[in-house]
């Protein structure tokens, strides 16, 4: 009888230990808001939609938030904007972010690049730099290292890529990061995505980082945990070789016209516990597109 009682107590002890491990206190809570696509047209009340998303985020007591790019539409894809228009849209988005009172770390997207009619993009990041600083940078929060990348550079490579100067910077910064330090990286253009097979029923090597292998090799030997991605307006999750690749849907979903292939207007809420376990959920903030 004693043996049975002892064994039962041992099992109970293990259960308590497992529950405590699963309930490790949260040390960091933050949001990832991507693809807002604020522009001059307000026919779908999109600015109020953004405010609704930010209100929902504030209810969750986040320590900070990240953006995943395409905050504004100034890329010249449908229209070439005068510089004063681009300037005004950047003023609105920055002022709106500032008014939350919450620290934030923006990522540049392809639609955030101002297009100059005579000179092309000329880098395209001039206004981002003016309002937010360098388009690629790193910071640390409670033992977690974050890397914010500019994945919309253009040059001799076809498509979007990480340019040589940025790649050299990344390798240098990573050389000083201890191998055990957890790393989270944000990039507008995905490293991996199943957008085309899901949406169009075909595989296509576009709308991903062209030199993705070089990028991943730069993180070799480091404790890279998570890539937060934008651009596709889908919420998708992949786990490859121990690294999570999560595309964060879109604040605007189908460009403020309702859900996009099952992904509604929303953002990611992420938590990191004391054991550096990362969890996330996609939060729909309840905005309804007008007919």
mmCIF file with all atom_site columns, N, CA and C in Angstrom, residues 211-264:
data_model
loop_
_atom_site.group_PDB
_atom_site.id
_atom_site.type_symbol
_atom_site.label_atom_id
_atom_site.label_alt_id
_atom_site.label_comp_id
_atom_site.label_asym_id
_atom_site.label_entity_id
_atom_site.label_seq_id
_atom_site.pdbx_PDB_ins_code
_atom_site.Cartn_x
_atom_site.Cartn_y
_atom_site.Cartn_z
_atom_site.occupancy
_atom_site.B_iso_or_equiv
_atom_site.pdbx_formal_charge
_atom_site.auth_seq_id
_atom_site.auth_comp_id
_atom_site.auth_asym_id
_atom_site.auth_atom_id
_atom_site.pdbx_PDB_model_num
ATOM 1   N N  . UNK A 1 211 ? 17.128  36.548 -51.955 1.00 0.00 ? 211 UNK A N  1
ATOM 2   C CA . UNK A 1 211 ? 18.339  35.927 -51.418 1.00 0.00 ? 211 UNK A CA 1
ATOM 3   C C  . UNK A 1 211 ? 18.093  35.383 -50.005 1.00 0.00 ? 211 UNK A C  1
ATOM 4   N N  . UNK A 1 212 ? 16.976  34.667 -49.876 1.00 0.00 ? 212 UNK A N  1
ATOM 5   C CA . UNK A 1 212 ? 16.580  34.164 -48.556 1.00 0.00 ? 212 UNK A CA 1
ATOM 6   C C  . UNK A 1 212 ? 17.593  33.188 -47.982 1.00 0.00 ? 212 UNK A C  1
ATOM 7   N N  . UNK A 1 213 ? 18.259  32.401 -48.832 1.00 0.00 ? 213 UNK A N  1
ATOM 8   C CA . UNK A 1 213 ? 19.242  31.450 -48.306 1.00 0.00 ? 213 UNK A CA 1
ATOM 9   C C  . UNK A 1 213 ? 20.417  32.183 -47.683 1.00 0.00 ? 213 UNK A C  1
ATOM 10  N N  . UNK A 1 214 ? 20.869  33.250 -48.316 1.00 0.00 ? 214 UNK A N  1
ATOM 11  C CA . UNK A 1 214 ? 21.961  34.050 -47.752 1.00 0.00 ? 214 UNK A CA 1
ATOM 12  C C  . UNK A 1 214 ? 21.538  34.647 -46.412 1.00 0.00 ? 214 UNK A C  1
ATOM 13  N N  . UNK A 1 215 ? 20.288  35.091 -46.351 1.00 0.00 ? 215 UNK A N  1
ATOM 14  C CA . UNK A 1 215 ? 19.765  35.649 -45.108 1.00 0.00 ? 215 UNK A CA 1
ATOM 15  C C  . UNK A 1 215 ? 19.747  34.614 -44.002 1.00 0.00 ? 215 UNK A C  1
ATOM 16  N N  . UNK A 1 216 ? 19.225  33.436 -44.287 1.00 0.00 ? 216 UNK A N  1
ATOM 17  C CA . UNK A 1 216 ? 19.143  32.392 -43.269 1.00 0.00 ? 216 UNK A CA 1
ATOM 18  C C  . UNK A 1 216 ? 20.530  31.912 -42.859 1.00 0.00 ? 216 UNK A C  1
ATOM 19  N N  . UNK A 1 217 ? 21.443  31.856 -43.806 1.00 0.00 ? 217 UNK A N  1
ATOM 20  C CA . UNK A 1 217 ? 22.817  31.444 -43.476 1.00 0.00 ? 217 UNK A CA 1
ATOM 21  C C  . UNK A 1 217 ? 23.472  32.439 -42.516 1.00 0.00 ? 217 UNK A C  1
ATOM 22  N N  . UNK A 1 218 ? 23.079  33.713 -42.606 1.00 0.00 ? 218 UNK A N  1
ATOM 23  C CA . UNK A 1 218 ? 23.643  34.727 -41.705 1.00 0.00 ? 218 UNK A CA 1
ATOM 24  C C  . UNK A 1 218 ? 23.276  34.426 -40.258 1.00 0.00 ? 218 UNK A C  1
ATOM 25  N N  . UNK A 1 219 ? 22.125  33.781 -40.045 1.00 0.00 ? 219 UNK A N  1
ATOM 26  C CA . UNK A 1 219 ? 21.677  33.431 -38.696 1.00 0.00 ? 219 UNK A CA 1
ATOM 27  C C  . UNK A 1 219 ? 22.210  32.069 -38.244 1.00 0.00 ? 219 UNK A C  1
ATOM 28  N N  . UNK A 1 220 ? 23.056  31.442 -39.052 1.00 0.00 ? 220 UNK A N  1
ATOM 29  C CA . UNK A 1 220 ? 23.608  30.142 -38.702 1.00 0.00 ? 220 UNK A CA 1
ATOM 30  C C  . UNK A 1 220 ? 24.358  30.172 -37.374 1.00 0.00 ? 220 UNK A C  1
ATOM 31  N N  . UNK A 1 221 ? 24.078  29.188 -36.525 1.00 0.00 ? 221 UNK A N  1
ATOM 32  C CA . UNK A 1 221 ? 24.733  29.117 -35.222 1.00 0.00 ? 221 UNK A CA 1
ATOM 33  C C  . UNK A 1 221 ? 24.119  30.010 -34.171 1.00 0.00 ? 221 UNK A C  1
ATOM 34  N N  . UNK A 1 222 ? 23.060  30.759 -34.544 1.00 0.00 ? 222 UNK A N  1
ATOM 35  C CA . UNK A 1 222 ? 22.381  31.641 -33.593 1.00 0.00 ? 222 UNK A CA 1
ATOM 36  C C  . UNK A 1 222 ? 21.022  31.044 -33.229 1.00 0.00 ? 222 UNK A C  1
ATOM 37  N N  . UNK A 1 223 ? 20.440  31.574 -32.175 1.00 0.00 ? 223 UNK A N  1
ATOM 38  C CA . UNK A 1 223 ? 19.190  31.033 -31.636 1.00 0.00 ? 223 UNK A CA 1
ATOM 39  C C  . UNK A 1 223 ? 17.983  31.780 -32.222 1.00 0.00 ? 223 UNK A C  1
ATOM 40  N N  . UNK A 1 224 ? 17.866  31.753 -33.556 1.00 0.00 ? 224 UNK A N  1
ATOM 41  C CA . UNK A 1 224 ? 16.751  32.414 -34.215 1.00 0.00 ? 224 UNK A CA 1
ATOM 42  C C  . UNK A 1 224 ? 15.475  31.612 -33.968 1.00 0.00 ? 224 UNK A C  1
ATOM 43  N N  . UNK A 1 225 ? 14.474  32.268 -33.407 1.00 0.00 ? 225 UNK A N  1
ATOM 44  C CA . UNK A 1 225 ? 13.240  31.599 -33.011 1.00 0.00 ? 225 UNK A CA 1
ATOM 45  C C  . UNK A 1 225 ? 12.077  31.861 -33.956 1.00 0.00 ? 225 UNK A C  1
ATOM 46  N N  . UNK A 1 226 ? 11.999  33.101 -34.455 1.00 0.00 ? 226 UNK A N  1
ATOM 47  C CA . UNK A 1 226 ? 10.766  33.505 -35.116 1.00 0.00 ? 226 UNK A CA 1
ATOM 48  C C  . UNK A 1 226 ? 11.022  34.596 -36.141 1.00 0.00 ? 226 UNK A C  1
ATOM 49  N N  . UNK A 1 227 ? 10.428  34.429 -37.323 1.00 0.00 ? 227 UNK A N  1
ATOM 50  C CA . UNK A 1 227 ? 10.346  35.489 -38.313 1.00 0.00 ? 227 UNK A CA 1
ATOM 51  C C  . UNK A 1 227 ? 8.899   35.959 -38.371 1.00 0.00 ? 227 UNK A C  1
ATOM 52  N N  . UNK A 1 228 ? 8.694   37.245 -38.148 1.00 0.00 ? 228 UNK A N  1
ATOM 53  C CA . UNK A 1 228 ? 7.374   37.850 -38.301 1.00 0.00 ? 228 UNK A CA 1
ATOM 54  C C  . UNK A 1 228 ? 7.333   38.529 -39.666 1.00 0.00 ? 228 UNK A C  1
ATOM 55  N N  . UNK A 1 229 ? 6.355   38.142 -40.487 1.00 0.00 ? 229 UNK A N  1
ATOM 56  C CA . UNK A 1 229 ? 6.321   38.551 -41.885 1.00 0.00 ? 229 UNK A CA 1
ATOM 57  C C  . UNK A 1 229 ? 5.016   39.282 -42.214 1.00 0.00 ? 229 UNK A C  1
ATOM 58  N N  . UNK A 1 230 ? 5.040   40.073 -43.289 1.00 0.00 ? 230 UNK A N  1
ATOM 59  C CA . UNK A 1 230 ? 3.849   40.756 -43.761 1.00 0.00 ? 230 UNK A CA 1
ATOM 60  C C  . UNK A 1 230 ? 3.614   40.486 -45.233 1.00 0.00 ? 230 UNK A C  1
ATOM 61  N N  . UNK A 1 231 ? 3.093   41.504 -45.934 1.00 0.00 ? 231 UNK A N  1
ATOM 62  C CA . UNK A 1 231 ? 3.017   41.538 -47.392 1.00 0.00 ? 231 UNK A CA 1
ATOM 63  C C  . UNK A 1 231 ? 1.875   40.718 -47.995 1.00 0.00 ? 231 UNK A C  1
ATOM 64  N N  . UNK A 1 232 ? 1.575   39.542 -47.460 1.00 0.00 ? 232 UNK A N  1
ATOM 65  C CA . UNK A 1 232 ? 0.644   38.637 -48.122 1.00 0.00 ? 232 UNK A CA 1
ATOM 66  C C  . UNK A 1 232 ? -0.802  38.811 -47.691 1.00 0.00 ? 232 UNK A C  1
ATOM 67  N N  . UNK A 1 233 ? -1.042  39.514 -46.613 1.00 0.00 ? 233 UNK A N  1
ATOM 68  C CA . UNK A 1 233 ? -2.393  39.740 -46.079 1.00 0.00 ? 233 UNK A CA 1
ATOM 69  C C  . UNK A 1 233 ? -3.064  38.440 -45.632 1.00 0.00 ? 233 UNK A C  1
ATOM 70  N N  . UNK A 1 234 ? -2.302  37.393 -45.494 1.00 0.00 ? 234 UNK A N  1
ATOM 71  C CA . UNK A 1 234 ? -2.807  36.123 -44.982 1.00 0.00 ? 234 UNK A CA 1
ATOM 72  C C  . UNK A 1 234 ? -2.202  35.853 -43.615 1.00 0.00 ? 234 UNK A C  1
ATOM 73  N N  . UNK A 1 235 ? -2.929  35.120 -42.792 1.00 0.00 ? 235 UNK A N  1
ATOM 74  C CA . UNK A 1 235 ? -2.349  34.616 -41.553 1.00 0.00 ? 235 UNK A CA 1
ATOM 75  C C  . UNK A 1 235 ? -1.905  33.187 -41.828 1.00 0.00 ? 235 UNK A C  1
ATOM 76  N N  . UNK A 1 236 ? -0.601  32.983 -41.882 1.00 0.00 ? 236 UNK A N  1
ATOM 77  C CA . UNK A 1 236 ? -0.071  31.646 -42.116 1.00 0.00 ? 236 UNK A CA 1
ATOM 78  C C  . UNK A 1 236 ? 1.075   31.382 -41.147 1.00 0.00 ? 236 UNK A C  1
ATOM 79  N N  . UNK A 1 237 ? 1.249   30.125 -40.774 1.00 0.00 ? 237 UNK A N  1
ATOM 80  C CA . UNK A 1 237 ? 2.274   29.730 -39.815 1.00 0.00 ? 237 UNK A CA 1
ATOM 81  C C  . UNK A 1 237 ? 3.019   28.515 -40.349 1.00 0.00 ? 237 UNK A C  1
ATOM 82  N N  . UNK A 1 238 ? 4.336   28.572 -40.320 1.00 0.00 ? 238 UNK A N  1
ATOM 83  C CA . UNK A 1 238 ? 5.170   27.450 -40.731 1.00 0.00 ? 238 UNK A CA 1
ATOM 84  C C  . UNK A 1 238 ? 6.270   27.219 -39.703 1.00 0.00 ? 238 UNK A C  1
ATOM 85  N N  . UNK A 1 239 ? 6.598   25.970 -39.477 1.00 0.00 ? 239 UNK A N  1
ATOM 86  C CA . UNK A 1 239 ? 7.717   25.597 -38.612 1.00 0.00 ? 239 UNK A CA 1
ATOM 87  C C  . UNK A 1 239 ? 8.688   24.791 -39.445 1.00 0.00 ? 239 UNK A C  1
ATOM 88  N N  . UNK A 1 240 ? 9.868   25.353 -39.681 1.00 0.00 ? 240 UNK A N  1
ATOM 89  C CA . UNK A 1 240 ? 10.868  24.709 -40.528 1.00 0.00 ? 240 UNK A CA 1
ATOM 90  C C  . UNK A 1 240 ? 12.205  24.702 -39.807 1.00 0.00 ? 240 UNK A C  1
ATOM 91  N N  . UNK A 1 241 ? 12.729  23.513 -39.586 1.00 0.00 ? 241 UNK A N  1
ATOM 92  C CA . UNK A 1 241 ? 14.032  23.338 -38.945 1.00 0.00 ? 241 UNK A CA 1
ATOM 93  C C  . UNK A 1 241 ? 14.125  24.124 -37.640 1.00 0.00 ? 241 UNK A C  1
ATOM 94  N N  . UNK A 1 242 ? 13.054  24.073 -36.874 1.00 0.00 ? 242 UNK A N  1
ATOM 95  C CA . UNK A 1 242 ? 13.042  24.684 -35.552 1.00 0.00 ? 242 UNK A CA 1
ATOM 96  C C  . UNK A 1 242 ? 12.766  26.168 -35.516 1.00 0.00 ? 242 UNK A C  1
ATOM 97  N N  . UNK A 1 243 ? 12.517  26.781 -36.674 1.00 0.00 ? 243 UNK A N  1
ATOM 98  C CA . UNK A 1 243 ? 12.243  28.218 -36.740 1.00 0.00 ? 243 UNK A CA 1
ATOM 99  C C  . UNK A 1 243 ? 10.803  28.427 -37.207 1.00 0.00 ? 243 UNK A C  1
ATOM 100 N N  . UNK A 1 244 ? 10.082  29.307 -36.522 1.00 0.00 ? 244 UNK A N  1
ATOM 101 C CA . UNK A 1 244 ? 8.712   29.629 -36.903 1.00 0.00 ? 244 UNK A CA 1
ATOM 102 C C  . UNK A 1 244 ? 8.716   30.810 -37.871 1.00 0.00 ? 244 UNK A C  1
ATOM 103 N N  . UNK A 1 245 ? 7.896   30.690 -38.917 1.00 0.00 ? 245 UNK A N  1
ATOM 104 C CA . UNK A 1 245 ? 7.689   31.769 -39.877 1.00 0.00 ? 245 UNK A CA 1
ATOM 105 C C  . UNK A 1 245 ? 6.198   32.087 -39.853 1.00 0.00 ? 245 UNK A C  1
ATOM 106 N N  . UNK A 1 246 ? 5.852   33.252 -39.321 1.00 0.00 ? 246 UNK A N  1
ATOM 107 C CA . UNK A 1 246 ? 4.443   33.602 -39.127 1.00 0.00 ? 246 UNK A CA 1
ATOM 108 C C  . UNK A 1 246 ? 4.126   34.871 -39.914 1.00 0.00 ? 246 UNK A C  1
ATOM 109 N N  . UNK A 1 247 ? 3.246   34.730 -40.890 1.00 0.00 ? 247 UNK A N  1
ATOM 110 C CA . UNK A 1 247 ? 2.767   35.879 -41.654 1.00 0.00 ? 247 UNK A CA 1
ATOM 111 C C  . UNK A 1 247 ? 1.551   36.432 -40.933 1.00 0.00 ? 247 UNK A C  1
ATOM 112 N N  . UNK A 1 248 ? 1.606   37.719 -40.602 1.00 0.00 ? 248 UNK A N  1
ATOM 113 C CA . UNK A 1 248 ? 0.690   38.288 -39.620 1.00 0.00 ? 248 UNK A CA 1
ATOM 114 C C  . UNK A 1 248 ? -0.606  38.840 -40.138 1.00 0.00 ? 248 UNK A C  1
ATOM 115 N N  . UNK A 1 249 ? -1.160  38.280 -41.236 1.00 0.00 ? 249 UNK A N  1
ATOM 116 C CA . UNK A 1 249 ? -2.431  38.777 -41.734 1.00 0.00 ? 249 UNK A CA 1
ATOM 117 C C  . UNK A 1 249 ? -2.311  40.224 -42.172 1.00 0.00 ? 249 UNK A C  1
ATOM 118 N N  . UNK A 1 250 ? -3.318  41.025 -41.864 1.00 0.00 ? 250 UNK A N  1
ATOM 119 C CA . UNK A 1 250 ? -3.275  42.445 -42.224 1.00 0.00 ? 250 UNK A CA 1
ATOM 120 C C  . UNK A 1 250 ? -4.300  43.217 -41.416 1.00 0.00 ? 250 UNK A C  1
ATOM 121 N N  . UNK A 1 251 ? -3.879  44.372 -40.953 1.00 0.00 ? 251 UNK A N  1
ATOM 122 C CA . UNK A 1 251 ? -4.829  45.263 -40.275 1.00 0.00 ? 251 UNK A CA 1
ATOM 123 C C  . UNK A 1 251 ? -5.963  45.616 -41.229 1.00 0.00 ? 251 UNK A C  1
ATOM 124 N N  . UNK A 1 252 ? -5.650  45.752 -42.533 1.00 0.00 ? 252 UNK A N  1
ATOM 125 C CA . UNK A 1 252 ? -6.662  46.144 -43.515 1.00 0.00 ? 252 UNK A CA 1
ATOM 126 C C  . UNK A 1 252 ? -7.318  44.946 -44.201 1.00 0.00 ? 252 UNK A C  1
ATOM 127 N N  . UNK A 1 253 ? -6.870  43.720 -43.884 1.00 0.00 ? 253 UNK A N  1
ATOM 128 C CA . UNK A 1 253 ? -7.378  42.504 -44.539 1.00 0.00 ? 253 UNK A CA 1
ATOM 129 C C  . UNK A 1 253 ? -7.348  42.679 -46.063 1.00 0.00 ? 253 UNK A C  1
ATOM 130 N N  . UNK A 1 254 ? -8.490  42.661 -46.707 1.00 0.00 ? 254 UNK A N  1
ATOM 131 C CA . UNK A 1 254 ? -8.560  42.787 -48.165 1.00 0.00 ? 254 UNK A CA 1
ATOM 132 C C  . UNK A 1 254 ? -8.563  44.261 -48.570 1.00 0.00 ? 254 UNK A C  1
ATOM 133 N N  . UNK A 1 255 ? -7.507  44.973 -48.180 1.00 0.00 ? 255 UNK A N  1
ATOM 134 C CA . UNK A 1 255 ? -7.354  46.394 -48.504 1.00 0.00 ? 255 UNK A CA 1
ATOM 135 C C  . UNK A 1 255 ? -8.612  47.161 -48.104 1.00 0.00 ? 255 UNK A C  1
ATOM 136 N N  . UNK A 1 256 ? -9.075  46.891 -46.879 1.00 0.00 ? 256 UNK A N  1
ATOM 137 C CA . UNK A 1 256 ? -10.218 47.561 -46.269 1.00 0.00 ? 256 UNK A CA 1
ATOM 138 C C  . UNK A 1 256 ? -11.538 47.230 -46.952 1.00 0.00 ? 256 UNK A C  1
ATOM 139 N N  . UNK A 1 257 ? -11.565 46.088 -47.620 1.00 0.00 ? 257 UNK A N  1
ATOM 140 C CA . UNK A 1 257 ? -12.806 45.652 -48.270 1.00 0.00 ? 257 UNK A CA 1
ATOM 141 C C  . UNK A 1 257 ? -13.291 44.307 -47.743 1.00 0.00 ? 257 UNK A C  1
ATOM 142 N N  . UNK A 1 258 ? -13.023 44.022 -46.475 1.00 0.00 ? 258 UNK A N  1
ATOM 143 C CA . UNK A 1 258 ? -13.474 42.767 -45.894 1.00 0.00 ? 258 UNK A CA 1
ATOM 144 C C  . UNK A 1 258 ? -12.360 41.745 -45.787 1.00 0.00 ? 258 UNK A C  1
ATOM 145 N N  . UNK A 1 259 ? -12.725 40.504 -45.502 1.00 0.00 ? 259 UNK A N  1
ATOM 146 C CA . UNK A 1 259 ? -11.730 39.457 -45.282 1.00 0.00 ? 259 UNK A CA 1
ATOM 147 C C  . UNK A 1 259 ? -11.018 39.091 -46.573 1.00 0.00 ? 259 UNK A C  1
ATOM 148 N N  . UNK A 1 260 ? -9.797  38.554 -46.424 1.00 0.00 ? 260 UNK A N  1
ATOM 149 C CA . UNK A 1 260 ? -8.986  38.169 -47.580 1.00 0.00 ? 260 UNK A CA 1
ATOM 150 C C  . UNK A 1 260 ? -8.680  36.682 -47.490 1.00 0.00 ? 260 UNK A C  1
ATOM 151 N N  . UNK A 1 261 ? -9.380  35.889 -48.285 1.00 0.00 ? 261 UNK A N  1
ATOM 152 C CA . UNK A 1 261 ? -9.192  34.440 -48.312 1.00 0.00 ? 261 UNK A CA 1
ATOM 153 C C  . UNK A 1 261 ? -9.196  33.836 -46.901 1.00 0.00 ? 261 UNK A C  1
ATOM 154 N N  . UNK A 1 262 ? -10.159 34.278 -46.119 1.00 0.00 ? 262 UNK A N  1
ATOM 155 C CA . UNK A 1 262 ? -10.342 33.719 -44.778 1.00 0.00 ? 262 UNK A CA 1
ATOM 156 C C  . UNK A 1 262 ? -9.653  34.483 -43.666 1.00 0.00 ? 262 UNK A C  1
ATOM 157 N N  . UNK A 1 263 ? -8.794  35.437 -44.001 1.00 0.00 ? 263 UNK A N  1
ATOM 158 C CA . UNK A 1 263 ? -8.131  36.246 -42.977 1.00 0.00 ? 263 UNK A CA 1
ATOM 159 C C  . UNK A 1 263 ? -8.863  37.573 -42.827 1.00 0.00 ? 263 UNK A C  1
ATOM 160 N N  . UNK A 1 264 ? -9.404  37.806 -41.642 1.00 0.00 ? 264 UNK A N  1
ATOM 161 C CA . UNK A 1 264 ? -10.113 39.048 -41.377 1.00 0.00 ? 264 UNK A CA 1
ATOM 162 C C  . UNK A 1 264 ? -9.149  40.130 -40.875 1.00 0.00 ? 264 UNK A C  1
#
